[in-house]
Tab-separated table of C-alpha atoms in Angstrom:
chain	number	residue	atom	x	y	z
A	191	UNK	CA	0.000	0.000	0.000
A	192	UNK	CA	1.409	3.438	-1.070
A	193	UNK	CA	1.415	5.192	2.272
A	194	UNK	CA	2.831	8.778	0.145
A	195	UNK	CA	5.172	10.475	-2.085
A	196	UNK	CA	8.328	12.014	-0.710
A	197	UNK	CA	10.115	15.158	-1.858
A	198	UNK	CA	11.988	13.179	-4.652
A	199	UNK	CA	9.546	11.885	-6.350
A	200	UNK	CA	10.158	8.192	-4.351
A	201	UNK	CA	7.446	6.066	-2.561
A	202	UNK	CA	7.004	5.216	0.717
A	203	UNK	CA	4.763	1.583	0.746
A	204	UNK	CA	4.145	-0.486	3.536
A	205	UNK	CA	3.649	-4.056	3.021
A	206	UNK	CA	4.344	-7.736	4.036
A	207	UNK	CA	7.261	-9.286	2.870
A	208	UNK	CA	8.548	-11.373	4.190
A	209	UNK	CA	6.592	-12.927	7.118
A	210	UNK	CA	5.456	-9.367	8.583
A	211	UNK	CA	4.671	-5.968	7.926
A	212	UNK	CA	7.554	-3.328	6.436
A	213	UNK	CA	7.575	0.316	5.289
A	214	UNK	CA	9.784	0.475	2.628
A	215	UNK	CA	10.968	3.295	-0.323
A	216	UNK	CA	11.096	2.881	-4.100
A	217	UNK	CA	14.244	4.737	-5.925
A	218	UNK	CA	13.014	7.824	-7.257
A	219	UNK	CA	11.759	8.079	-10.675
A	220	UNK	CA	15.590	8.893	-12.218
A	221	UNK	CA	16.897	5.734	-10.549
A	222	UNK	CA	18.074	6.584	-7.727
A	223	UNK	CA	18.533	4.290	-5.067
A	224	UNK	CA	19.074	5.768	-1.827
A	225	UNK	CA	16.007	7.824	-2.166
A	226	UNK	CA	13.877	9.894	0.552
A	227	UNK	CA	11.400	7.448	0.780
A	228	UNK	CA	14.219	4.574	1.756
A	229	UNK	CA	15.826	7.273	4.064
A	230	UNK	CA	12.313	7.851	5.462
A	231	UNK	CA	11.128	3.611	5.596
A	232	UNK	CA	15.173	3.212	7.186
A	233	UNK	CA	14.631	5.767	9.916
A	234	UNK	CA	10.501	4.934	10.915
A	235	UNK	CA	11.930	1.032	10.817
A	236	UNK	CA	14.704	1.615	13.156
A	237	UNK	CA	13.320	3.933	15.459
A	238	UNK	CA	10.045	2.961	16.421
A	239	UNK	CA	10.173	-1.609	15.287
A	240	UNK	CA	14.016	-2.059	16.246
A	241	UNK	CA	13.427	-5.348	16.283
A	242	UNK	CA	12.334	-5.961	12.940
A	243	UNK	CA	14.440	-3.572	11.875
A	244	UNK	CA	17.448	-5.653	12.943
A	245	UNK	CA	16.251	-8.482	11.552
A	246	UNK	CA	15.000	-7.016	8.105
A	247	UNK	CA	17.278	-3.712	8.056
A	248	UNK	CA	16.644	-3.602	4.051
A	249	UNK	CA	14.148	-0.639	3.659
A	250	UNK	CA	14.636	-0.399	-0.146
A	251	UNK	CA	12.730	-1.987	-2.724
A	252	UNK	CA	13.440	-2.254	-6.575
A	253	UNK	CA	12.315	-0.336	-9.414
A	254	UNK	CA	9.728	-2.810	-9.883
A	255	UNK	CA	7.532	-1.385	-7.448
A	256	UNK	CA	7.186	1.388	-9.492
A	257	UNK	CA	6.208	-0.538	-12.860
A	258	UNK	CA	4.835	-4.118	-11.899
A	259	UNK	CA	1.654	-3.655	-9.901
A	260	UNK	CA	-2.014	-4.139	-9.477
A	261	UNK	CA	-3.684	-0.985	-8.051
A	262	UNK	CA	-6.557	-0.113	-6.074
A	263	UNK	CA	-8.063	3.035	-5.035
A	264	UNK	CA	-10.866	3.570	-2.619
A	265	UNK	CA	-13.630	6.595	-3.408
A	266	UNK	CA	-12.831	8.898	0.323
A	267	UNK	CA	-14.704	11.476	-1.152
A	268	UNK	CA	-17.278	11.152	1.190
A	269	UNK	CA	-19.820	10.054	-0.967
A	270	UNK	CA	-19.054	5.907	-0.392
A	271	UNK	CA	-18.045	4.244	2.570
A	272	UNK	CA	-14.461	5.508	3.416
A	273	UNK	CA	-14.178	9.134	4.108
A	274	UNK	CA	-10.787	10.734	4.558
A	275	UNK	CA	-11.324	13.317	7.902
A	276	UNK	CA	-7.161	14.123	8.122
A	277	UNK	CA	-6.730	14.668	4.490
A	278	UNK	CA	-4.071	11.853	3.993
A	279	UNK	CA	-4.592	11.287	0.548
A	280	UNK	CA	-3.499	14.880	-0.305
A	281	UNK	CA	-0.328	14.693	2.116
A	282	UNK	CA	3.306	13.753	1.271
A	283	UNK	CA	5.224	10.340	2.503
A	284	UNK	CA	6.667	12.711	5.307
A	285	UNK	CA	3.481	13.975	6.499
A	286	UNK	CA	1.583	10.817	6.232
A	287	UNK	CA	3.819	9.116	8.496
A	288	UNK	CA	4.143	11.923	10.831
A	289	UNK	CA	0.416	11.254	11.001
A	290	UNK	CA	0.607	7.562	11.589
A	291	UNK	CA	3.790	7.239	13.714
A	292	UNK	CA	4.572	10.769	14.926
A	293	UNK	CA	8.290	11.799	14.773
């Protein structure tokens, strides 16, 4: 799930792989690897799941996430089930997990 877009142009995701739940960053759209969204999934990992973090200390993830994926989108415009009250879906990566996680 695409939590945001950082500064860059990279993704923050969270997902499961392997047997648990990761936020991780895509390279930005140029290529490049050590992006703000890995920065930002390295730093969230480490500080607040240490554990995991240890054990999984990875926090990028290939171009592939950018190109080879199934997407879906829920309606949070208030006129389906979901609603969005904090305005995530217009935030960046930083500020969604600011929102989530706090800093």
């Amino acid at each position: 799930m695409v939590l945001g877009t950082a500064s860059d142009g990279s993704i923050v995701i969270i997902h499961s792989s392997p047997a648990g739940v990761q936020i991780n960053g895509t390279p930005t759209p140029s290529g490049v690897i050590n992006s703000k969204a890995a920065q930002l999934a390295s730093w969230y990992m480490s500080t607040i799941y240490p554990e995991w973090y240890r054990k999984f200390p990875n926090t990028k993830v290939g171009y592939s996430y950018l190109t080879q994926f199934d997407k879906m989108s829920w309606d949070v415009s208030g006129n389906a089930l979901l609603n969005d009250p904090d305005g995530i879906k217009n935030m960046s990566a930083e500020q969604v997990l600011v929102t989530l996680f706090g800093r």
